[in-house]
Short mmCIF file of C-alpha atoms and ligand atoms in Angstrom, two decimals:
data_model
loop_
_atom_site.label_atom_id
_atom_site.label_comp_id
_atom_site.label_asym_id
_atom_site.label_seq_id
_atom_site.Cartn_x
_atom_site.Cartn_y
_atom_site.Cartn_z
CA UNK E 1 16.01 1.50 16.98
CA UNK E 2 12.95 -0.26 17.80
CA UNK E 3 12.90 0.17 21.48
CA UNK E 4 8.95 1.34 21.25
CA UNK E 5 7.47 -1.93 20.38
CA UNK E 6 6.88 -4.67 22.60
CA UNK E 7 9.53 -7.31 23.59
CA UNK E 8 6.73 -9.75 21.98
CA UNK E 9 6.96 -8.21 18.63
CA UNK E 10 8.19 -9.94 15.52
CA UNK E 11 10.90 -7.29 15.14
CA UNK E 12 12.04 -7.34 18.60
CA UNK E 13 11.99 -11.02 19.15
CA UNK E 14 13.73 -11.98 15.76
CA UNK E 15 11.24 -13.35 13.94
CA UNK E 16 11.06 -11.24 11.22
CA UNK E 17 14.26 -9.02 12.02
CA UNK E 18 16.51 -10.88 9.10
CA UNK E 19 13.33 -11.30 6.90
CA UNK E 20 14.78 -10.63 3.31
CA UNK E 21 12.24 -7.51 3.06
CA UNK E 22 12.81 -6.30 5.99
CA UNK E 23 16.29 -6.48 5.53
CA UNK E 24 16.33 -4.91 2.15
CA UNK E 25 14.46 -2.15 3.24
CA UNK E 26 17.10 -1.68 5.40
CA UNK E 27 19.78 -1.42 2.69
CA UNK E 28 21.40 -4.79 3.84
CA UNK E 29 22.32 -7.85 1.94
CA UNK E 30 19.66 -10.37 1.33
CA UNK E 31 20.36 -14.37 -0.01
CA UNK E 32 17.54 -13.73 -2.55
CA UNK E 33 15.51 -10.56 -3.71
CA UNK E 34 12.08 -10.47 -1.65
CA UNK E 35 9.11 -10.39 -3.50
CA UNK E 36 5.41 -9.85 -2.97
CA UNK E 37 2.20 -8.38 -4.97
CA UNK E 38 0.13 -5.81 -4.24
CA UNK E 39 -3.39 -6.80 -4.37
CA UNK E 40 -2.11 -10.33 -4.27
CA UNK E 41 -4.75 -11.20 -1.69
CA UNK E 42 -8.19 -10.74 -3.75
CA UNK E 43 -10.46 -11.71 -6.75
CA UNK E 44 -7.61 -13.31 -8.59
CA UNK E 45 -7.39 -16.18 -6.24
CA UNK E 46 -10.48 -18.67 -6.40
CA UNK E 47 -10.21 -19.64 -2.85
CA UNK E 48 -10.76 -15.39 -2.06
CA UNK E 49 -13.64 -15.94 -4.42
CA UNK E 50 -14.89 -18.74 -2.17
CA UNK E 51 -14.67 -16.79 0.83
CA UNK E 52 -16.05 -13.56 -0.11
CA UNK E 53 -19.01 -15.05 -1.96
CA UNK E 54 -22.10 -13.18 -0.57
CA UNK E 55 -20.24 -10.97 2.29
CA UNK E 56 -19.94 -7.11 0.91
CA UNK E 57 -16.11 -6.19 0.97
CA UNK E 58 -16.20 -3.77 4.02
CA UNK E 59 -17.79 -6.05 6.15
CA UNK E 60 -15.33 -8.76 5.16
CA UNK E 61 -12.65 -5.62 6.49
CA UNK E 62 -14.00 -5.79 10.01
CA UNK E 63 -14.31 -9.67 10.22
CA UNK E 64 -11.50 -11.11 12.10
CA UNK E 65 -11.76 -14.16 10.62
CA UNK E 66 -11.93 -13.08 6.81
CA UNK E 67 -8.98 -10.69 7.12
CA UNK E 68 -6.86 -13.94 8.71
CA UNK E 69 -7.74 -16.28 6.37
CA UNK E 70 -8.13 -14.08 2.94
CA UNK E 71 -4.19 -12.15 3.85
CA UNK E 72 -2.77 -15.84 4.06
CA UNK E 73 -3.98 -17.37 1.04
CA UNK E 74 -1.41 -15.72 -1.33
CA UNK E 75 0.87 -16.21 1.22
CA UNK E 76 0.23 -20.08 1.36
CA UNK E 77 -0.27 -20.63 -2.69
CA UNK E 78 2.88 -18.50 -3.63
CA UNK E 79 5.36 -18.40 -0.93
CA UNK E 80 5.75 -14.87 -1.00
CA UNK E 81 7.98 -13.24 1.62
CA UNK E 82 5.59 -10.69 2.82
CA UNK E 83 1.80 -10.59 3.25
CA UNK E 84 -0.25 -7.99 2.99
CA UNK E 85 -2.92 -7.25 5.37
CA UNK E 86 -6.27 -7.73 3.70
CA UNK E 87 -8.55 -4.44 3.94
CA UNK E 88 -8.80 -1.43 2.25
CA UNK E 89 -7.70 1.97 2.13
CA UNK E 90 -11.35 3.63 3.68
CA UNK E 91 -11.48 1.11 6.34
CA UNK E 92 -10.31 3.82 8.92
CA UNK E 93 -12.57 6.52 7.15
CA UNK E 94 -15.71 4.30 7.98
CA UNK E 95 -14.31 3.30 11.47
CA UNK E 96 -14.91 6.63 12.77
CA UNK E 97 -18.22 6.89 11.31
CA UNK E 98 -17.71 8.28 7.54
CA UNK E 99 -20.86 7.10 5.48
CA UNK E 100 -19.29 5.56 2.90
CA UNK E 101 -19.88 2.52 0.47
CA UNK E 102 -17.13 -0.18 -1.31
CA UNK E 103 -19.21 -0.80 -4.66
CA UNK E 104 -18.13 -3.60 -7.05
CA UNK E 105 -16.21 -2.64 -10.18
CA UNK E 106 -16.49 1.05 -8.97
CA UNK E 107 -14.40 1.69 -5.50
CA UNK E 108 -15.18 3.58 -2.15
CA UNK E 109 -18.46 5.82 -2.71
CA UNK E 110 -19.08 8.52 -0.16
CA UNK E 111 -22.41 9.30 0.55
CA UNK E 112 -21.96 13.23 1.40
CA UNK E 113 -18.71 14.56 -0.52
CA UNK E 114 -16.69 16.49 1.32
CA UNK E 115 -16.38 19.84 -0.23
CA UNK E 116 -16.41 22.75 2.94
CA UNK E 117 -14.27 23.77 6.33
CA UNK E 118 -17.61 22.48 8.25
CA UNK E 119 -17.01 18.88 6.32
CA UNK E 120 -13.35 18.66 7.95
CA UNK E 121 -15.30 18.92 11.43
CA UNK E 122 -16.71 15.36 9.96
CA UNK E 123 -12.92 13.45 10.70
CA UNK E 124 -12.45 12.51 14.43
CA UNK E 125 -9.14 11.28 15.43
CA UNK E 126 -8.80 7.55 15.01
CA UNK E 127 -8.60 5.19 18.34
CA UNK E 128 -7.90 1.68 18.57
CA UNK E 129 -11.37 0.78 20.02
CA UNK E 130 -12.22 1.85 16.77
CA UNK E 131 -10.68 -0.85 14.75
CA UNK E 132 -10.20 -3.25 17.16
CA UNK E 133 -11.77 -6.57 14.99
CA UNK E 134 -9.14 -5.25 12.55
CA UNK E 135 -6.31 -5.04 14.98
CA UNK E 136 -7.02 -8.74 16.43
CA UNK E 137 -6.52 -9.85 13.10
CA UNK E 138 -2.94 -8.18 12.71
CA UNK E 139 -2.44 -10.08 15.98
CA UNK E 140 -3.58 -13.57 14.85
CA UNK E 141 -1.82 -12.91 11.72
CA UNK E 142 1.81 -12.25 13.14
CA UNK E 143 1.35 -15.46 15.04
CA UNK E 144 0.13 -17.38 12.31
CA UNK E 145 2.84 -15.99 9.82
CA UNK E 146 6.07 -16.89 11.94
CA UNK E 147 9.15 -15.33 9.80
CA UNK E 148 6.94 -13.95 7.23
CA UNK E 149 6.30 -10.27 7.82
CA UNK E 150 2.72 -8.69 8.04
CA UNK E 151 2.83 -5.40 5.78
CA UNK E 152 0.49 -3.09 7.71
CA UNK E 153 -0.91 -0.39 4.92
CA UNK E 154 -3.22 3.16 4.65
CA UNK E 155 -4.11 5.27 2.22
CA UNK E 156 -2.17 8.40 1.56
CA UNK E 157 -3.70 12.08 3.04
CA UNK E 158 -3.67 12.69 -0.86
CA UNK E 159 -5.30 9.50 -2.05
CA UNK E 160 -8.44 9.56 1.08
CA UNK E 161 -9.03 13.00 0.18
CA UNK E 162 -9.59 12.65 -3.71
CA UNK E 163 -12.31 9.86 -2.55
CA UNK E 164 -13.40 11.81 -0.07
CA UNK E 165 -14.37 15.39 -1.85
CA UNK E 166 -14.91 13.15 -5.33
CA UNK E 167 -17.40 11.04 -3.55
CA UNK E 168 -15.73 8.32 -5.53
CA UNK E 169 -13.55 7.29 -8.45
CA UNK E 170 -12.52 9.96 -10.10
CA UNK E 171 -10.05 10.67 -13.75
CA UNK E 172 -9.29 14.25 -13.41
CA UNK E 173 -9.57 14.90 -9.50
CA UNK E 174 -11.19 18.39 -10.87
CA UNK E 175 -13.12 18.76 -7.27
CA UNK E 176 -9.99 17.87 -5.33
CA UNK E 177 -7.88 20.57 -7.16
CA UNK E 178 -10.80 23.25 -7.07
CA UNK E 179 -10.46 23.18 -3.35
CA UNK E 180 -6.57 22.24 -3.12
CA UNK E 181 -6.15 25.38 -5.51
CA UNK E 182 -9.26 28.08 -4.60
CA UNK E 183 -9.46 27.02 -0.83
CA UNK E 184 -6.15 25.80 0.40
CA UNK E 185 -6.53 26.57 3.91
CA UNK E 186 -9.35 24.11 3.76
CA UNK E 187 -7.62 21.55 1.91
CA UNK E 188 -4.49 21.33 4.30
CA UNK E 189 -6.72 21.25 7.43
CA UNK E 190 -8.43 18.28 5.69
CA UNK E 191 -5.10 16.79 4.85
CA UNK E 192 -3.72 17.81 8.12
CA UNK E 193 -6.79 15.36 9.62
CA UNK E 194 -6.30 12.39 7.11
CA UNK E 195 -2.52 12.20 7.77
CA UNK E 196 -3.73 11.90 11.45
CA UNK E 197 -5.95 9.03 10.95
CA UNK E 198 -3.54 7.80 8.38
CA UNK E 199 -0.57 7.95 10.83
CA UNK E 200 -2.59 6.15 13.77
CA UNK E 201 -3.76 3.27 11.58
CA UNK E 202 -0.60 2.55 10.88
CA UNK E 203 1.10 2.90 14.21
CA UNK E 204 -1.72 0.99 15.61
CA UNK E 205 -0.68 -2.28 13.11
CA UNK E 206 2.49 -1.77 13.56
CA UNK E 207 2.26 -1.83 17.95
CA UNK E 208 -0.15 -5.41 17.16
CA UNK E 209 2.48 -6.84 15.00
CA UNK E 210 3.29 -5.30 11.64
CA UNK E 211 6.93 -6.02 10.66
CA UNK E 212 6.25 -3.15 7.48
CA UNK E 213 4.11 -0.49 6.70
CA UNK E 214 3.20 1.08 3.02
CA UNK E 215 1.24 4.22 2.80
CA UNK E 216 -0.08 4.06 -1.02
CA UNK E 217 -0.60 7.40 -2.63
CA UNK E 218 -2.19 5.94 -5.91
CA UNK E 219 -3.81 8.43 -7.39
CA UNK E 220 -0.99 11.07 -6.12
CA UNK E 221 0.28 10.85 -9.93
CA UNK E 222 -2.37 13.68 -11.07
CA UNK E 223 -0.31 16.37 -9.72
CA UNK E 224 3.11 18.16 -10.70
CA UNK E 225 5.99 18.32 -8.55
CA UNK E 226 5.45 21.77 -8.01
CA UNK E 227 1.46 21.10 -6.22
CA UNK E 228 2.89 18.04 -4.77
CA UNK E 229 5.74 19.74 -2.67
CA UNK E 230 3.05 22.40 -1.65
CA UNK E 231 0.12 20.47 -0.60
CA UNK E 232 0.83 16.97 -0.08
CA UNK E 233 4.38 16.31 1.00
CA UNK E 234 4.27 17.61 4.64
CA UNK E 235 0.63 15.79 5.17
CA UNK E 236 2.74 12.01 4.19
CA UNK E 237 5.47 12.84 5.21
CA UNK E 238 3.41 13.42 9.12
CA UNK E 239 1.40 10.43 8.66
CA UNK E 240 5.15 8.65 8.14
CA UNK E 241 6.63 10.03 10.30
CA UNK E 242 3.79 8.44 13.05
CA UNK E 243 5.87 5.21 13.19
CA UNK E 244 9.27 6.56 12.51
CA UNK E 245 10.25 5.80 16.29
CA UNK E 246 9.30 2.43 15.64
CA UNK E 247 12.06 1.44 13.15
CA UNK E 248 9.60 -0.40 10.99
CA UNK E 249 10.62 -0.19 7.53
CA UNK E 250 8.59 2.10 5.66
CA UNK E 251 7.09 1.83 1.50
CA UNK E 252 5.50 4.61 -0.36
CA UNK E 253 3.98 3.89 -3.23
CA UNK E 254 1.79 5.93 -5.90
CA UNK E 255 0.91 5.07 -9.68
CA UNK E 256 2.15 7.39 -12.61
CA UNK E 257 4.50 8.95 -9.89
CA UNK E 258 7.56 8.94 -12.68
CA UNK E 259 7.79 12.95 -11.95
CA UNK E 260 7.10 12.43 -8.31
CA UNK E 261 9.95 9.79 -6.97
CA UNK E 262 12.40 12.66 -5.94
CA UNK E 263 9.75 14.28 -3.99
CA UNK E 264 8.12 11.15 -2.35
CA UNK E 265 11.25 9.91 -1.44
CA UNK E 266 11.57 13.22 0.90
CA UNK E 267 8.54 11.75 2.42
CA UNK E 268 10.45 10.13 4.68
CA UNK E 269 10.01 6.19 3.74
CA UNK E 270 12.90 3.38 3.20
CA UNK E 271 11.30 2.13 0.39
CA UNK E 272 10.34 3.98 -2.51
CA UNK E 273 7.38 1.97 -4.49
CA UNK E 274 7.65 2.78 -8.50
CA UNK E 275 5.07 2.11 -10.99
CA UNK E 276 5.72 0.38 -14.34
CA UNK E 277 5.91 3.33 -16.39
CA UNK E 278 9.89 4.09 -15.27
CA UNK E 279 12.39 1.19 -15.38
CA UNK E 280 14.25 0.94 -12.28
CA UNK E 281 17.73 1.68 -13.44
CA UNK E 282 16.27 5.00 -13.98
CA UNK E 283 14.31 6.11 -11.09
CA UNK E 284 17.58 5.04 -8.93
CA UNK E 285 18.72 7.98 -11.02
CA UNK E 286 15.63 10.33 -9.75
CA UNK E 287 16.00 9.02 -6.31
CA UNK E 288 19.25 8.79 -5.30
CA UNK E 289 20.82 5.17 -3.18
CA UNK E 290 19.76 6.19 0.18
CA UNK E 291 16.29 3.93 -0.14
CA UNK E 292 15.71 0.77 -1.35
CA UNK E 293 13.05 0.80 -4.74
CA UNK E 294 10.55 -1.90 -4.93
CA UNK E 295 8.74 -2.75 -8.53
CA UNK E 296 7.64 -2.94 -10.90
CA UNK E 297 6.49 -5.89 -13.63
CA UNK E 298 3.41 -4.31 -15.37
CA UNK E 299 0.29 -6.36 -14.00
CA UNK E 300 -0.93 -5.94 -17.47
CA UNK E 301 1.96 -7.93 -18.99
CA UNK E 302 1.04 -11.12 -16.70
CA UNK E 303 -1.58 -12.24 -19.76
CA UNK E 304 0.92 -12.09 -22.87
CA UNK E 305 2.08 -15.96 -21.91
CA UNK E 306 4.96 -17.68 -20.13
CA UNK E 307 7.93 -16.64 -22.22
CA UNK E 308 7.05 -13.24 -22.40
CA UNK E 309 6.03 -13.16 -19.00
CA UNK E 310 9.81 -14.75 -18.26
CA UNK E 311 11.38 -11.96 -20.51
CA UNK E 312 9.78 -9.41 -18.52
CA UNK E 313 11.25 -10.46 -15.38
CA UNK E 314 13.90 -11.12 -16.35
CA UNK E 315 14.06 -7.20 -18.16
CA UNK E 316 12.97 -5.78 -14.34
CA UNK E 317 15.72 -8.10 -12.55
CA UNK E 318 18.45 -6.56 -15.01
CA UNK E 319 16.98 -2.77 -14.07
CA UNK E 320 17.50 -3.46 -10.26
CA UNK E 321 21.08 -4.74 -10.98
CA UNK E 322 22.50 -2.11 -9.37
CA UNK E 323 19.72 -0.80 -6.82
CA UNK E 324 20.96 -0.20 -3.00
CA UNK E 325 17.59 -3.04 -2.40
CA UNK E 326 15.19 -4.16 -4.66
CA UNK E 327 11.71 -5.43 -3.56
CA UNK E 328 9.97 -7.41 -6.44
CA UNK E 329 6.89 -6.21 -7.03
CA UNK E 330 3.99 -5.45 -10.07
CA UNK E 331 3.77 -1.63 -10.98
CA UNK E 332 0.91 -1.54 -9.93
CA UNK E 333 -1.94 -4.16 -7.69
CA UNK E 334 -2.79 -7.90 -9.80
CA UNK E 335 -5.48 -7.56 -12.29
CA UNK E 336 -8.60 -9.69 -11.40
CA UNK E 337 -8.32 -12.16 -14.44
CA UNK E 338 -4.54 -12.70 -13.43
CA UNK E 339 -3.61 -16.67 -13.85
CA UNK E 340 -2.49 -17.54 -10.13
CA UNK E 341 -0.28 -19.98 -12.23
CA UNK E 342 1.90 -17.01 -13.83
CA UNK E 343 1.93 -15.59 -10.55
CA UNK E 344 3.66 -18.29 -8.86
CA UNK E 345 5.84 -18.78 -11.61
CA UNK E 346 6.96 -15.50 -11.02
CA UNK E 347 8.07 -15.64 -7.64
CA UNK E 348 9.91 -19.02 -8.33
CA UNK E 349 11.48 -17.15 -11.32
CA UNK E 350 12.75 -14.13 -8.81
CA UNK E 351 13.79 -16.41 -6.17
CA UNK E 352 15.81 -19.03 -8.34
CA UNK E 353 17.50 -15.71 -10.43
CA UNK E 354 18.81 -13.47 -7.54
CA UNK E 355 19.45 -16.68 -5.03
CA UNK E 356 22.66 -15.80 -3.84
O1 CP3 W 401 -3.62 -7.91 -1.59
C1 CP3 W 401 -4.03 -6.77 -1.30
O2 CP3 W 401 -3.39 -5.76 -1.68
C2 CP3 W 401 -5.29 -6.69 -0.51
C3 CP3 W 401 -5.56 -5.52 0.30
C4 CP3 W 401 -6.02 -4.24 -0.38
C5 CP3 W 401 -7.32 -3.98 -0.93
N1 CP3 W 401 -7.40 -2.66 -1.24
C6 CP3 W 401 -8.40 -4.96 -1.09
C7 CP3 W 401 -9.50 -4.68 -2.03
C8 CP3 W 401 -5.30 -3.07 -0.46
C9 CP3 W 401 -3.84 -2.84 -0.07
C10 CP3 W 401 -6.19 -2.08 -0.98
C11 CP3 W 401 -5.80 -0.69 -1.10
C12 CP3 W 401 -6.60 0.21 -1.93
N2 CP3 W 401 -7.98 0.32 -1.99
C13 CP3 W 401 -6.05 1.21 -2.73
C14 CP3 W 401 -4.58 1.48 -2.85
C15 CP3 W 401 -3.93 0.49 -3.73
C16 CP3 W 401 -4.19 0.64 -5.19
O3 CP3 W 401 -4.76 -0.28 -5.77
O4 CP3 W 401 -3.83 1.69 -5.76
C17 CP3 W 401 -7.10 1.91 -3.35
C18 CP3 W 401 -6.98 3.05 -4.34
C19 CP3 W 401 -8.31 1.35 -2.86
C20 CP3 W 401 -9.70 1.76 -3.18
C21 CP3 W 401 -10.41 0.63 -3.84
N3 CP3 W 401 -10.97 -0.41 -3.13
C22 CP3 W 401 -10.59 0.36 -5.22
C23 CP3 W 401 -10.12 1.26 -6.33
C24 CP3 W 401 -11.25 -0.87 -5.32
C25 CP3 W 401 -11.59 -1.64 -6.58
C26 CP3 W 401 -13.03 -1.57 -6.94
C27 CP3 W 401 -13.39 -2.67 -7.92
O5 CP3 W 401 -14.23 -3.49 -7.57
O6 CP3 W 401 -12.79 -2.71 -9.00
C28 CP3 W 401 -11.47 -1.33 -4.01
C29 CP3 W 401 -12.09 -2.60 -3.61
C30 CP3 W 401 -11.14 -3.66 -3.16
N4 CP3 W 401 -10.15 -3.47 -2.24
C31 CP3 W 401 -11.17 -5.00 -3.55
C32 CP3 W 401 -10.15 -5.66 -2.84
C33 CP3 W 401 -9.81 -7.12 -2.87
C34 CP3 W 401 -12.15 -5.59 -4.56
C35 CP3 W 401 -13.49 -5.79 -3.94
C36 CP3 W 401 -13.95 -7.22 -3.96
O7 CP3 W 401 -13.14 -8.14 -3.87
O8 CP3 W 401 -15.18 -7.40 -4.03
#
């Protein structure tokens, strides 16, 4: 199953292979339900804070160094059974030359929006040389991290292209579905390109020592099932299906994707991330028990104080009750003011519950 990746690879030899995510995502029994947190490495954490403190995020993306030391600190503090590699979705886009910006409170700016066929010409294939400081730090990562597995990530083909004909941020992706809509043969040959970049970034951490890979489609929500079957599913579902030879277990993940899970799950992934608008017990019901679901504690609800917090939990352990897997995770990535405190408290809560 994983006869592609090197003999020194975590999978291959045994590390990670019984890691409780790694396992779930497999649909095997697990001692205790993993958990982890998107965005768990970042400005909640004062020692991130420390780090960062005059260095502009992307160039902390490139710097071998940062990306080591800022993916282990949640990983050190909390205990968590994955990490998640610190960088960002438009790392890749700027690798191959994309003039783009990461601007506080705002997100990725692009300089020059892509809006025509001639702008798709803009997207190169992605090669390793390319990303190379960012691969080294997988590396140093999957040595430093022993049994804990390095989750590898990239943006969806959706999710890059909404930033990239936006220019930015956007609410009601109006650009993006003016050109999926009026110029469709344009929008799938840009899609067609993103899933390519998409797909080698994550093939490329995976072959330097990813034990996981999630491909977030976050803003993927915007669209009905309908547009989503038509002009995104076969783009994910490529840039999936890069490292499906590899036998690493695969997430997909998207916010206000309640409508969606059916569809993403044909995507292609083992792991089905759900946001915290559906509880669990229900979108086993949209998805079916072939993949494992990982969710979904509202980040928001980490402020309303430890018994509450506790309740909540507690409400999302009872949901996954009868779930193939269940990955603990928020619904969506920690909010900046998050208490690390709760945070922790959470993971000892999931781990001393499900310990089995
Ligand atoms: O623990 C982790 O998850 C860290 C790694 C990570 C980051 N971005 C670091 C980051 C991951 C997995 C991402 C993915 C990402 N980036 C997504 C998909 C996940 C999601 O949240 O839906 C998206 C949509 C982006 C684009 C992006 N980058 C946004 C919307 C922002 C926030 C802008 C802001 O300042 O509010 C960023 C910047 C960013 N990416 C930060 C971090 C830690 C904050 C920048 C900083 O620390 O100065």
């Amino acid at each position: 199953m994983t006869d592609a990746l090197p003999a020194t690879h975590p999978l291959v030899d045994g590390r990670t292979a019984d890691a409780p995510l790694v396992r779930t995502a497999r649909l095997l029994d697990v001692p205790r339900t993993p958990v982890w947190f998107m965005r768990q490495a970042g400005r909640s954490l004062p020692e991130y804070r420390a780090v960062r403190e005059g260095v502009p995020m992307l160039e902390s993306c490139f710097r071998t160094d940062m990306v080591v030391e800022i993916t282990m600190q949640p990983v050190r503090r909390y205990g968590v059974d994955a990490a998640i590699f610190f960088s960002d979705i438009v790392v890749p886009l700027k690798a191959i030359g994309v003039d783009l910006d990461i601007k506080p409170g705002v997100g990725p700016v692009v300089a020059e929006p892509f809006r025509t066929a001639a702008d798709v010409d803009r997207l190169r294939d992605l090669e390793s040389d390319d990303v190379a400081t960012v691969l080294a730090a997988v590396t140093a990562l999957t040595d430093e991290l022993g049994t804990t597995p390095l989750i590898g990530f990239a943006g969806a083909p959706f999710t890059l292209a909404s930033y990239l004909v936006e220019g930015g941020p956007s609410r009601d992706h109006a650009r993006t579905k003016s050109m999926m809509y009026g110029a469709p043969q344009v929008w799938h040959a840009l899609l067609e390109r993103l899933s390519g970049i998409a797909g080698s970034f994550l093939r490329q951490q995976v072959l330097a020592g990813a034990s996981a890979v999630q491909l977030f489609d976050s803003w993927v929500g915007a669209l009905p099932s309908r547009d989503y079957r038509e002009y995104v599913l076969p783009h994910s579902r490529a840039a999936l299906g890069a490292v499906a030879d590899l036998g690493v277990p695969r997430i997909h993940f998207g916010v206000g994707t309640g409508e969606l899970l059916a569809d993403m799950r044909d995507a292609g992934a083992d792991v089905v991330g759900v946001d915290f608008r559906v509880p669990l017990s229900e979108a086993v019901r949209r998805v079916g028990d072939g993949v494992a679901l990982q969710g979904n504690l509202d980040p928001a609800a980490l402020f309303a104080g430890p018994e509450a917090v506790a309740a909540r939990v507690d409400q999302v352990l009872d949901d996954a009750a009868a779930l193939p897997g269940h990955i603990f995770n928020l619904g969506h990535g920690v909010l900046p003011g998050t208490d690390p405190d709760v945070l922790m408290a959470v993971v000892e809560q999931v781990h001393a519950r499900t310990s089995r």
